[in-house]
CSV table of C-alpha atoms in Angstrom, one decimal:
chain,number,residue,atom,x,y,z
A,11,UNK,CA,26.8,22.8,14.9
A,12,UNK,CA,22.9,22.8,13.9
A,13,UNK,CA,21.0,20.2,14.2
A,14,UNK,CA,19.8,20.0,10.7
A,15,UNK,CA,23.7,20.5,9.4
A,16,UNK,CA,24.5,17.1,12.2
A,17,UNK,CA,22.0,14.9,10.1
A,18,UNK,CA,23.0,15.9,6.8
A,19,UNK,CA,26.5,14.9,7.3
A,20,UNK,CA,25.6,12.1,9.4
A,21,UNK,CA,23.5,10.4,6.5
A,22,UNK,CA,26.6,11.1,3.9
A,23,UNK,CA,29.0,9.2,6.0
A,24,UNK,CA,26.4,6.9,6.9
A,25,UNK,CA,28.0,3.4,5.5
A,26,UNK,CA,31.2,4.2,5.7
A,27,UNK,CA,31.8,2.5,9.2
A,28,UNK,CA,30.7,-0.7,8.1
A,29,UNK,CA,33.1,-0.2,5.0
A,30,UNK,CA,36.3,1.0,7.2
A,31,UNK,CA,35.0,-2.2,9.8
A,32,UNK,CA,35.2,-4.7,6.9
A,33,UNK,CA,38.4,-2.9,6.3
A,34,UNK,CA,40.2,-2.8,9.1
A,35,UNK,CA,39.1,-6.4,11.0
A,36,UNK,CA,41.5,-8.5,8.0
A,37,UNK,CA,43.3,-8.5,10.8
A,38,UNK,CA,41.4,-9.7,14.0
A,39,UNK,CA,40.2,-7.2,16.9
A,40,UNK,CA,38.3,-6.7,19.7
A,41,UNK,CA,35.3,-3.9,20.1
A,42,UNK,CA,36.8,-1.2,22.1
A,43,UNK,CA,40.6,-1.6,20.0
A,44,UNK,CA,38.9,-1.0,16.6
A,45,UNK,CA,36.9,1.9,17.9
A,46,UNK,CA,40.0,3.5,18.6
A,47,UNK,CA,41.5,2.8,15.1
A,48,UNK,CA,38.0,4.1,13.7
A,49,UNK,CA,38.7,7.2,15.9
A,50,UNK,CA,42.3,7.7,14.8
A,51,UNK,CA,41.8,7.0,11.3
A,52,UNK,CA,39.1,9.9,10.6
A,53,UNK,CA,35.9,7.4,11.6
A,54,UNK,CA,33.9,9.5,14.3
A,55,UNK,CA,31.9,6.6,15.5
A,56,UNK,CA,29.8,5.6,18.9
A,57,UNK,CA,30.5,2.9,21.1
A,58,UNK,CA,26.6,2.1,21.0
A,59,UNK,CA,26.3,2.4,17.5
A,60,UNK,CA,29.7,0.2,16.6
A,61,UNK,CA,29.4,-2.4,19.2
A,62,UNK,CA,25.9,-3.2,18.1
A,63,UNK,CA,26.6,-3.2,14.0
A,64,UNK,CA,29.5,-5.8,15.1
A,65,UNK,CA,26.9,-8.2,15.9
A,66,UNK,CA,24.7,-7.7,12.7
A,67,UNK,CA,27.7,-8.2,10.3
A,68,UNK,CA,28.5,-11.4,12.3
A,69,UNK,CA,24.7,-12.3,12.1
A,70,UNK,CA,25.1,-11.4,8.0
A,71,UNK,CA,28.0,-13.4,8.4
A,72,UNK,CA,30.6,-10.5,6.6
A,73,UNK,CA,32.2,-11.3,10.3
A,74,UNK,CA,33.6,-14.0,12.1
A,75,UNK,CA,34.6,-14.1,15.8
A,76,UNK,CA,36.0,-15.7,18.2
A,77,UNK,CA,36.7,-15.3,21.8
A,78,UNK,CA,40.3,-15.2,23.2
A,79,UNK,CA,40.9,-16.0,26.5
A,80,UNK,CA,44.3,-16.1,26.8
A,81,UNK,CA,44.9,-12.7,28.5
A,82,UNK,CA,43.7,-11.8,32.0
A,83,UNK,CA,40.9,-10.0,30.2
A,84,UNK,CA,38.1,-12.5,27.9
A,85,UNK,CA,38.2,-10.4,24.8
A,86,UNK,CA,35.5,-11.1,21.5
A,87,UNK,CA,37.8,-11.0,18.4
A,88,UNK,CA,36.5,-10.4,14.8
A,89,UNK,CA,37.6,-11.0,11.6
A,90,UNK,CA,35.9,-10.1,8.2
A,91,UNK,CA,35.1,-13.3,6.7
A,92,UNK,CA,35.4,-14.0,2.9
A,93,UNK,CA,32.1,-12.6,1.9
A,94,UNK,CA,32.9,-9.4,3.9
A,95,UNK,CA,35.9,-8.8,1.6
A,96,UNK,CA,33.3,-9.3,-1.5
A,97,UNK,CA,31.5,-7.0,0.2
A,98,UNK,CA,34.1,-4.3,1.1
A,99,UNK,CA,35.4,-4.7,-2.7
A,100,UNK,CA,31.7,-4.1,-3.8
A,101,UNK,CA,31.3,-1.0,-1.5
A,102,UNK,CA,34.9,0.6,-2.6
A,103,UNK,CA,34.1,0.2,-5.8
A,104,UNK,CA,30.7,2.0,-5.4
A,105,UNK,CA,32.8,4.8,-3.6
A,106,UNK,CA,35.1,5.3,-6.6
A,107,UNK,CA,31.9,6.1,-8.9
A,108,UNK,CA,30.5,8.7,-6.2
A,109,UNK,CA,33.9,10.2,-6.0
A,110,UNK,CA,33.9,10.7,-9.4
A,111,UNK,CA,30.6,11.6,-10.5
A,112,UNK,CA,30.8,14.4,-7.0
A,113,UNK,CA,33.6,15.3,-9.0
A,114,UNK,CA,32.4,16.3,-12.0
A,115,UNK,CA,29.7,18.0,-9.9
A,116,UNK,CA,32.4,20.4,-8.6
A,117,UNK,CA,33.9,21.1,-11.9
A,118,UNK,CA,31.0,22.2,-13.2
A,119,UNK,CA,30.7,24.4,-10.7
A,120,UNK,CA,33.9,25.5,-11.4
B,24,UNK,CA,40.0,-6.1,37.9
B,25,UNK,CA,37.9,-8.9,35.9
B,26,UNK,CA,34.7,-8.4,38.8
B,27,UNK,CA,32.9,-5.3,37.6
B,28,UNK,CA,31.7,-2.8,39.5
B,29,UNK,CA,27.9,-2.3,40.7
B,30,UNK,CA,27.3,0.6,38.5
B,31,UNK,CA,28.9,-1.4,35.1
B,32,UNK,CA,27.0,-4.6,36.2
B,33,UNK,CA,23.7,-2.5,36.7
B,34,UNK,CA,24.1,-1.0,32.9
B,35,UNK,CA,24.6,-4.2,30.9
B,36,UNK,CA,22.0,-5.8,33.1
B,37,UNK,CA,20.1,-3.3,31.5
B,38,UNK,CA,20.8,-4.1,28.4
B,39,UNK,CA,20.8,-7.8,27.9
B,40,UNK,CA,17.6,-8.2,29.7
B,41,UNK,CA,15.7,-7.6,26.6
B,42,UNK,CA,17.3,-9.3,24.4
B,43,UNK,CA,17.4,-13.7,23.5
B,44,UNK,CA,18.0,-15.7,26.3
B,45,UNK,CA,21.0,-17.1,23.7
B,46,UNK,CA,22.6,-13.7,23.3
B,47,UNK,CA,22.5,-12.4,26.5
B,48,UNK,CA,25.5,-14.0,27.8
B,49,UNK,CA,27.7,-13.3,25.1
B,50,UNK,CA,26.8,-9.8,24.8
B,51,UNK,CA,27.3,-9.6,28.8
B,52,UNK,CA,30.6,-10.9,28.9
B,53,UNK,CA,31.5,-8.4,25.2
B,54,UNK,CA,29.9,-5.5,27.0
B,55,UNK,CA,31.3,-5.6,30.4
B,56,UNK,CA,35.1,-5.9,28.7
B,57,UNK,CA,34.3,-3.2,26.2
B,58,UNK,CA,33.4,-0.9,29.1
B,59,UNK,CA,36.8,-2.2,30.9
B,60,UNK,CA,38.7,-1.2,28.0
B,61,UNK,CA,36.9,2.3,27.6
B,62,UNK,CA,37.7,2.9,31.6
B,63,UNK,CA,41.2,1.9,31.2
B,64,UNK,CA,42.2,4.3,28.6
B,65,UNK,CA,40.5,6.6,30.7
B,66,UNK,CA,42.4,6.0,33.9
B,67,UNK,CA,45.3,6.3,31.5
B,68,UNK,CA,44.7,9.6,31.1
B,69,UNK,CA,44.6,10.6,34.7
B,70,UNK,CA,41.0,10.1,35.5
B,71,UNK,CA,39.4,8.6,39.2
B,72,UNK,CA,38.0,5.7,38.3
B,73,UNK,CA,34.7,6.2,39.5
B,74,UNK,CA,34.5,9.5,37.0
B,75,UNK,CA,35.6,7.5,34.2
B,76,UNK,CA,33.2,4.8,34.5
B,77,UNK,CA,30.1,7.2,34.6
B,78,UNK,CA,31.8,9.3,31.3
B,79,UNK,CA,31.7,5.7,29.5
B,80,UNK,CA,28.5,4.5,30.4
B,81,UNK,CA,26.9,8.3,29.6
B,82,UNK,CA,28.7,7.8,26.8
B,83,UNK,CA,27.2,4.5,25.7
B,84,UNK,CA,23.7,6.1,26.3
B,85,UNK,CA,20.4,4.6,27.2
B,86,UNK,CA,20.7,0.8,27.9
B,87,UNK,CA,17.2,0.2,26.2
B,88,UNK,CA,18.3,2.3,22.9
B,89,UNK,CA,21.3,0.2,23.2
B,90,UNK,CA,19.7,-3.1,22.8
B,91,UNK,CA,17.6,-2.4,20.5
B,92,UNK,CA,20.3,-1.9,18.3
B,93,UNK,CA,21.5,-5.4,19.5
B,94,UNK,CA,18.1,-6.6,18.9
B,95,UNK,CA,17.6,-5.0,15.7
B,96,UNK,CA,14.1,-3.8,17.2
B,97,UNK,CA,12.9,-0.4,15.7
B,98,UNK,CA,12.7,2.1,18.3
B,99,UNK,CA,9.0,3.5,17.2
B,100,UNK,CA,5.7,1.9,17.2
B,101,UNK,CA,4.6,2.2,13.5
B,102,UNK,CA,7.5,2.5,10.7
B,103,UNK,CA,7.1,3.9,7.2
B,104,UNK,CA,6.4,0.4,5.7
B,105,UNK,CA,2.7,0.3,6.8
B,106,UNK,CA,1.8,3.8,8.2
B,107,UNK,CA,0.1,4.7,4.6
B,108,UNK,CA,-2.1,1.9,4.8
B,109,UNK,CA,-2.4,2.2,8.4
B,110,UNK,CA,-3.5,5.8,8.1
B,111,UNK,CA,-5.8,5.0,4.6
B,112,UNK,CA,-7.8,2.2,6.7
B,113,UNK,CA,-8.3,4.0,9.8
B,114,UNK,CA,-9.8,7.1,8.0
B,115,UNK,CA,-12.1,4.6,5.9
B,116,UNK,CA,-13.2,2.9,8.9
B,117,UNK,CA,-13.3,5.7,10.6
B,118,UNK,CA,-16.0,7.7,8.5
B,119,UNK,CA,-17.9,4.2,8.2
B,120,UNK,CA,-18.1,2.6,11.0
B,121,UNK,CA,-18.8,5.0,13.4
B,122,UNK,CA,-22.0,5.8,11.0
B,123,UNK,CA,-23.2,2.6,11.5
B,124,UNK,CA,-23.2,1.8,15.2
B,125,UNK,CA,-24.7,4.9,15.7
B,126,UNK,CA,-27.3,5.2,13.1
B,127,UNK,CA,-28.3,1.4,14.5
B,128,UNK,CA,-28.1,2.5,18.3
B,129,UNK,CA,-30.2,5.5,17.3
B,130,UNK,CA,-32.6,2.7,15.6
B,131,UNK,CA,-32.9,0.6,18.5
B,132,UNK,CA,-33.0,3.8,21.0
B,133,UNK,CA,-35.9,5.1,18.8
B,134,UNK,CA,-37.6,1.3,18.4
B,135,UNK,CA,-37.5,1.0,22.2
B,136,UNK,CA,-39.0,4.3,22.7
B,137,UNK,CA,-36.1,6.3,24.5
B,138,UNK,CA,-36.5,9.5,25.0
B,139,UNK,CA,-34.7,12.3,23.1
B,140,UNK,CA,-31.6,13.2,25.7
B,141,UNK,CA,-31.7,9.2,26.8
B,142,UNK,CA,-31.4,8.5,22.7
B,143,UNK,CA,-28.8,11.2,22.4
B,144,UNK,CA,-26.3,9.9,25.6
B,145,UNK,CA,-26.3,6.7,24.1
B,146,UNK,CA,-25.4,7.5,20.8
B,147,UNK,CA,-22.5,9.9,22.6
B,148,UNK,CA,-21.3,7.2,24.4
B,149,UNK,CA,-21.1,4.4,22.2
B,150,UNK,CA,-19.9,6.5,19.3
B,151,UNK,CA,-16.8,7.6,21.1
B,152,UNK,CA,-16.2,4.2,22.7
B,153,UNK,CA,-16.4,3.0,19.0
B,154,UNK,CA,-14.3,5.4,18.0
B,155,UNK,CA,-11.7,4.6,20.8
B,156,UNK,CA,-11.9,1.1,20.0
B,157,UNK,CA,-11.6,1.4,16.5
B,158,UNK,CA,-8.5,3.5,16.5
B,159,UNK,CA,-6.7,1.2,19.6
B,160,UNK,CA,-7.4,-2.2,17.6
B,161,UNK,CA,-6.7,-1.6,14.1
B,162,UNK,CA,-3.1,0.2,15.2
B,163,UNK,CA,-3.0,-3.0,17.2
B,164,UNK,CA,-3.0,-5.1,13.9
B,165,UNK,CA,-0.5,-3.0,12.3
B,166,UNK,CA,2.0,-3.0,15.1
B,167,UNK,CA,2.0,-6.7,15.2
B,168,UNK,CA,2.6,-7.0,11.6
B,169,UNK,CA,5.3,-4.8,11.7
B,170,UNK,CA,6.5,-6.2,14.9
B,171,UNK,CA,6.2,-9.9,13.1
B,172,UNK,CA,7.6,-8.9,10.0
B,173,UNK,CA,4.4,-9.9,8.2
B,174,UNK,CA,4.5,-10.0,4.2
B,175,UNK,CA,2.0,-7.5,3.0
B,176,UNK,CA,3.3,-7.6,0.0
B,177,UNK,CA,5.2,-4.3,-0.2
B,178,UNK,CA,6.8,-5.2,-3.5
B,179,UNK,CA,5.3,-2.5,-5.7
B,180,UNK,CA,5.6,-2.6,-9.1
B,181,UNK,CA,4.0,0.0,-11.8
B,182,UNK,CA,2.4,-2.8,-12.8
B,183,UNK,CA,0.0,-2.6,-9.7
B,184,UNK,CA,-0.5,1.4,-10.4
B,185,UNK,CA,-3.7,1.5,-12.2
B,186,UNK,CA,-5.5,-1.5,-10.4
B,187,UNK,CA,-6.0,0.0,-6.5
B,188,UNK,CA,-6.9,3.1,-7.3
B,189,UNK,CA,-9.2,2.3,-10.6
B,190,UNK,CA,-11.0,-0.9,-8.9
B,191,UNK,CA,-11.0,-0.7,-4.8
B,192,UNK,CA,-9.3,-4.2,-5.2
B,193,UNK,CA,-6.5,-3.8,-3.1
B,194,UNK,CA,-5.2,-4.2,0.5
B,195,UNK,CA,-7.1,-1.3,2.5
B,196,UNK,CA,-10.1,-2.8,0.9
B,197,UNK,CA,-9.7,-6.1,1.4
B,198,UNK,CA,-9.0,-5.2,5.0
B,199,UNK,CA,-12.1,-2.8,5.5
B,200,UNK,CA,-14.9,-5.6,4.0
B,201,UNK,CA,-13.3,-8.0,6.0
B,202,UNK,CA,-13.9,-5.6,9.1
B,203,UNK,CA,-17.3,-5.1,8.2
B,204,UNK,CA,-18.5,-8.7,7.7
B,205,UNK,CA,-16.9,-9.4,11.1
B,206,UNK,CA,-18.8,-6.7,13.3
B,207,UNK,CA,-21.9,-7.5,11.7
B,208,UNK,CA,-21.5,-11.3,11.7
B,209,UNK,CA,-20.7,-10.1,15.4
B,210,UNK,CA,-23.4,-8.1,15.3
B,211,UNK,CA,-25.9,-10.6,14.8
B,212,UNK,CA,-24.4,-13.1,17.7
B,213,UNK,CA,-24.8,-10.1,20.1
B,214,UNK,CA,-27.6,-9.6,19.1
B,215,UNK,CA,-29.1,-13.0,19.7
B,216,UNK,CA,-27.3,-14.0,22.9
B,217,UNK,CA,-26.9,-10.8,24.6
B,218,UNK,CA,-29.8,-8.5,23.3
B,219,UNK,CA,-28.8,-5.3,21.3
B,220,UNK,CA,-32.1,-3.0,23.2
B,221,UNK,CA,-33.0,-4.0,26.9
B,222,UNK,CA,-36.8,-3.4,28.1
B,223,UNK,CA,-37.5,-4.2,31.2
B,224,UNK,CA,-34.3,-5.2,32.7
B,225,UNK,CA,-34.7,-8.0,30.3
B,226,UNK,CA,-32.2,-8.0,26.7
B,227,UNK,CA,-34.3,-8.2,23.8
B,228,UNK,CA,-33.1,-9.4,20.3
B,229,UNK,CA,-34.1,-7.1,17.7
B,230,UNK,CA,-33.9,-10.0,14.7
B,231,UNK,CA,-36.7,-12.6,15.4
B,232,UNK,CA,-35.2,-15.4,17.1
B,233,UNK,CA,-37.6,-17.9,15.4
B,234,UNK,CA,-35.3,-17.3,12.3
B,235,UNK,CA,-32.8,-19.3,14.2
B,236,UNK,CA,-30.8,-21.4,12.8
B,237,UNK,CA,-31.9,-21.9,9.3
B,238,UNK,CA,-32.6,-18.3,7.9
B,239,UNK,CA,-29.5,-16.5,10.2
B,240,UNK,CA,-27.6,-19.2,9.0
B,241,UNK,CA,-28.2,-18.9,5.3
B,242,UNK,CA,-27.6,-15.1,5.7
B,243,UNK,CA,-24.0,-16.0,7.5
B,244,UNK,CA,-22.9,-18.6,4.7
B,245,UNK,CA,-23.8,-16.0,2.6
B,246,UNK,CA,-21.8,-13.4,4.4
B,247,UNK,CA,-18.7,-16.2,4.3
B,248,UNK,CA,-18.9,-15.9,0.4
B,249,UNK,CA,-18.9,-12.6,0.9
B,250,UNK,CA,-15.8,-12.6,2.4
B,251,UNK,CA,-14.3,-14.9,0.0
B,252,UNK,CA,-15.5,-12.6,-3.3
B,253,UNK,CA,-13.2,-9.9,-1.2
B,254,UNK,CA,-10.5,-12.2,-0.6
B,255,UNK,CA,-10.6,-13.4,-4.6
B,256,UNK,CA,-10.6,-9.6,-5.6
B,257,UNK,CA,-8.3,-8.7,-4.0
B,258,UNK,CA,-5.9,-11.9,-5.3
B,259,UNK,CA,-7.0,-10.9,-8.4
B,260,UNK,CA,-6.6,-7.5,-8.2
B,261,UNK,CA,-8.9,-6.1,-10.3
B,262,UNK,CA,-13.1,-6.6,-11.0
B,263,UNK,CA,-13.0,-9.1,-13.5
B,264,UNK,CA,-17.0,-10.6,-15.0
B,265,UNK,CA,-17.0,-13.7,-13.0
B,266,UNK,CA,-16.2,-11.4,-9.9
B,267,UNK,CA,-19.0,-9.2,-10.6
B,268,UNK,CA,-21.6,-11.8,-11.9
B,269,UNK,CA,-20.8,-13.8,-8.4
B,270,UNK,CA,-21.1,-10.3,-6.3
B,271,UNK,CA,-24.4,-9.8,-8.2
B,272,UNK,CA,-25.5,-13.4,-7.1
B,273,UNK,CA,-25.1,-12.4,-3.6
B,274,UNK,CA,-26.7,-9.4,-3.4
B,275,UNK,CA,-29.6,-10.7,-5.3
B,276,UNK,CA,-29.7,-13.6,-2.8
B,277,UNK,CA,-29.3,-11.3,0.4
B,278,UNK,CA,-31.6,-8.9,-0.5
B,279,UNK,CA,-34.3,-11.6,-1.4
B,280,UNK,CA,-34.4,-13.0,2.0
B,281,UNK,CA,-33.8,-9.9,4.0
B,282,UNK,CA,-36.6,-8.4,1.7
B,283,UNK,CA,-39.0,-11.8,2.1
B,284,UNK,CA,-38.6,-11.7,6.0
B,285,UNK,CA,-39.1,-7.9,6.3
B,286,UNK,CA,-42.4,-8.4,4.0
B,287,UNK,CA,-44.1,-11.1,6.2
B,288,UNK,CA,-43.2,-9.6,9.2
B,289,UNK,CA,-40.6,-12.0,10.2
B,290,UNK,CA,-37.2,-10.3,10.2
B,291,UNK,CA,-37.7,-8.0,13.3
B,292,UNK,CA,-38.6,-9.9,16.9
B,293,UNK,CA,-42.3,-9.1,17.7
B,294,UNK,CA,-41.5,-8.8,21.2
B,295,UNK,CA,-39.5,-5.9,20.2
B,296,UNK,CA,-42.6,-4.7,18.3
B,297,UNK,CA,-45.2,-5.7,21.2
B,298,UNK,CA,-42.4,-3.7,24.2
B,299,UNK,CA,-42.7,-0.8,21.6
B,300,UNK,CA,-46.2,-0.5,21.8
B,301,UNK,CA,-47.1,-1.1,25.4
B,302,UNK,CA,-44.1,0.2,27.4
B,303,UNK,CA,-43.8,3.8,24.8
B,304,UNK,CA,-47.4,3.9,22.8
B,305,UNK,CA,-45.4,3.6,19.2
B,306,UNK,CA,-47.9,3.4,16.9
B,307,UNK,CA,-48.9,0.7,14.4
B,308,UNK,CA,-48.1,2.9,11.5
B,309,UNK,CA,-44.8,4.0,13.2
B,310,UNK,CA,-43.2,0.2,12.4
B,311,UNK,CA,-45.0,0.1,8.9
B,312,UNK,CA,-43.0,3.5,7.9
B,313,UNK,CA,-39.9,1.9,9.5
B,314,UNK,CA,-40.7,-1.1,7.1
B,315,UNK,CA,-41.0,0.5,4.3
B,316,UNK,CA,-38.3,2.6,5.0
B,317,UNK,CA,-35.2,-0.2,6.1
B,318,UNK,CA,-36.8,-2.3,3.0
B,319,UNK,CA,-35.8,0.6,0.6
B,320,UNK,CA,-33.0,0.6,2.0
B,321,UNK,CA,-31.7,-3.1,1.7
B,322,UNK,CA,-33.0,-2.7,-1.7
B,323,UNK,CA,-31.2,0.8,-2.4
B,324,UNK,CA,-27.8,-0.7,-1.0
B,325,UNK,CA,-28.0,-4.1,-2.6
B,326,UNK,CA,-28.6,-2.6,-6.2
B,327,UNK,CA,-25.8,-0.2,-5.4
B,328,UNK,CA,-23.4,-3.2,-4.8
B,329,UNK,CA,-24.4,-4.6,-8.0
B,330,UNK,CA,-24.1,-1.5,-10.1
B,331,UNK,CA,-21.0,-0.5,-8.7
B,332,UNK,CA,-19.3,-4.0,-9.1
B,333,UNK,CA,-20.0,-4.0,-12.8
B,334,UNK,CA,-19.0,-0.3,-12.8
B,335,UNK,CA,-15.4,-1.5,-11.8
B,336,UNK,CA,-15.4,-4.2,-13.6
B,337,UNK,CA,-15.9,-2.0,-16.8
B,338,UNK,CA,-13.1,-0.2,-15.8
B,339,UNK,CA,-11.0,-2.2,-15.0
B,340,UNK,CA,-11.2,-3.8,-18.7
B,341,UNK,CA,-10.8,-0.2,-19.9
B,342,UNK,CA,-7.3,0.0,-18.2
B,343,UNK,CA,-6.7,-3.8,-20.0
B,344,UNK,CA,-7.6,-1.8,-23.7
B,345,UNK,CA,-5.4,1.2,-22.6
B,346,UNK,CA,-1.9,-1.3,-21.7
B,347,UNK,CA,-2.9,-3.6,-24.3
């Protein structure tokens, strides 16, 4: 894939991480666990670029966490906190509007 | 299992050296059982375990590009935020001040009866290391604010359209008269301390030093409200009358003294004058053409300033007709 073709697409889905994050962490997870679900739900994201924004949501407080250290393993868990559900509602609701104005782009076209 | 492994331990090292004393061992302990995780599923899936680790941590990438997205520290040295005015101050310094260290090298060269090529190296010389200066220090400025998050007060409304660009009131201006009333207030203190022309082995000031304190020190409160005229403009943010009649004040008042000493032979040392004549046979007339010449010229610049701060001002009120 060209170069110029890779940022294009990576500036449209751009934002849709921290949606599917605030998403997905109602129920609490730990880093590597929810970059698998990202992966199998259709969310091509980096390690390095995921473990990072985890941080800044907690630091914006959208995220809470928590460490568990009942397993052999000391895992950070997080959890979307009650302004990160404001804010995923926010954001869905913005992705309705784009999905339909793009859609009366294509039928237009049509 | 829990003890990781030299290579692992080297890598989030990496990482979390850079960052807050505070973070650093809570993204440690994250990091190193994210990157046990990652290996695991690897192993899973058949891989040695020394392979595996190296495909994570190639995976994660450069440990310094990594925490700076745990630090939230841009990864260049000058972001869109202030490169405009970064770039529109460094090209107005950079035509200005360059002109002036050099035209007043060349004057002092010329007053201490250099020769031609000797006149010409220095000029060379201290032009470029102006110029290297000039360019390292005002980036300088502009990575710290950016670095410190400084408030330049990027909040741009239309409102503000008209007023930078009709009436030199804004930021890059502010900045640049600032700049200048610094290097020659530091100008003057070299000058008197260190010597701007050397005869002899010996520094020589070129301004009398007789007119210490009294007359430097008018001319350098009179500089400070200088400064604050530029400072008041620019909170303005337009020429307004009281901003014009107060910049007409002090010109009037600089150019009286600067014109007064020059006329009674006071404003230039006479040592200078004296070297001049018995070291490099400059003649009598030589300093009376210079006289007449740097007179003209405080006269020419100081009317210019007047002219051109009531030019502003009148247009300034021409944009209030036009909105009102």
């Amino acid at each position: 894939m060209s170069d110029v073709l890779e940022t294009h697409l990576q500036e449209l889905r751009r934002g849709t991480v921290v949606l599917a994050c605030l998403r997905l962490l109602r129920t609490a997870e730990y880093g590597y666990r929810l970059l698998e679900q990202l992966e199998s739900r259709g969310f091509a994201t980096d390690a390095n670029t995921l473990y990072p924004l985890l941080r800044r949501l907690e630091k914006q407080e959208y995220l809470t966490s928590e460490w568990n250290t009942d397993e052999a393993r000391p895992r950070k868990f997080y959890r979307t906190a009650e302004a990160g559900i404001r804010l995923a509602d926010t954001m869905t609701e913005e992705w309705r509007l784009l999905t339909t104005a793009i859609a009366t782009l294509t039928e237009a076209e049509d | 299992m829990s003890t990781p492994t030299p290579l692992t331990e080297r890598y989030v090292s990496a990482t979390v050296r850079s960052l807050k004393p505070a973070a650093q061992e809570d993204v440690r302990s994250e990091l190193q059982a994210s990157i046990a995780d990652a290996i695991e599923a690897r192993l899973e899936h058949g891989e040695s375990r020394e392979a595996a680790e190296r495909a994570v941590l190639t995976e994660l990438g450069d440990p310094d590009i990594l925490a700076a997205g745990y630090a939230d520290r841009p990864l260049h040295l000058l972001g869109p935020r202030y490169y405009l005015t970064w770039l529109r101050l460094l090209k107005t310094l950079l035509i200005i001040v360059p002109l002036c260290v050099v035209g007043g090298v060349a004057l002092a060269q010329t007053l201490a009866g250099a020769s031609v090529g000797q006149t010409i190296g220095e000029v060379a010389a201290v032009g470029a290391s102006t110029v290297v200066h000039l360019c390292f220090w005002v980036t300088l400025v502009f990575v710290m604010l950016e670095r410190t998050g400084a408030d330049t007060g990027t909040d741009w409304d239309v409102g503000q359209l008209p007023e930078p660009s009709v009436d030199g009131a804004g930021k890059g201006e502010l900045i640049a008269s600032l700049a200048f009333l610094a290097l020659a207030t530091g100008a003057v203190f070299w000058d008197h301390f260190r010597g701007l022309i050397s005869g002899d082995g010996q520094a020589l000031p070129i301004l009398n030093p007789a007119l210490w304190p009294w007359w430097i020190g008018s001319l350098l409160v009179l500089m400070g409200f200088e400064a604050a005229l530029a400072i008041a403009l620019y909170a303005r943010k337009r020429w307004t009358t009281d901003l014009a009649v107060m910049n007409t004040i002090l010109a009037v008042l600089i150019m009286s003294i600067l014109v007064t000493l020059l006329g009674n032979d006071q404003l230039i040392n006479s040592e200078v004058i004296a070297y001049a004549e018995a070291q490099h046979g400059v003649e009598r007339d030589t300093f009376d053409v210079l006289g007449i010449v740097t007179g003209f010229a405080i006269v020419g610049i100081s009317v210019w300033d007047i002219v051109d701060g009531w030019r502003k001002t009148a247009r300034a009120r021409g944009v209030d007709v036009a909105e009102g």
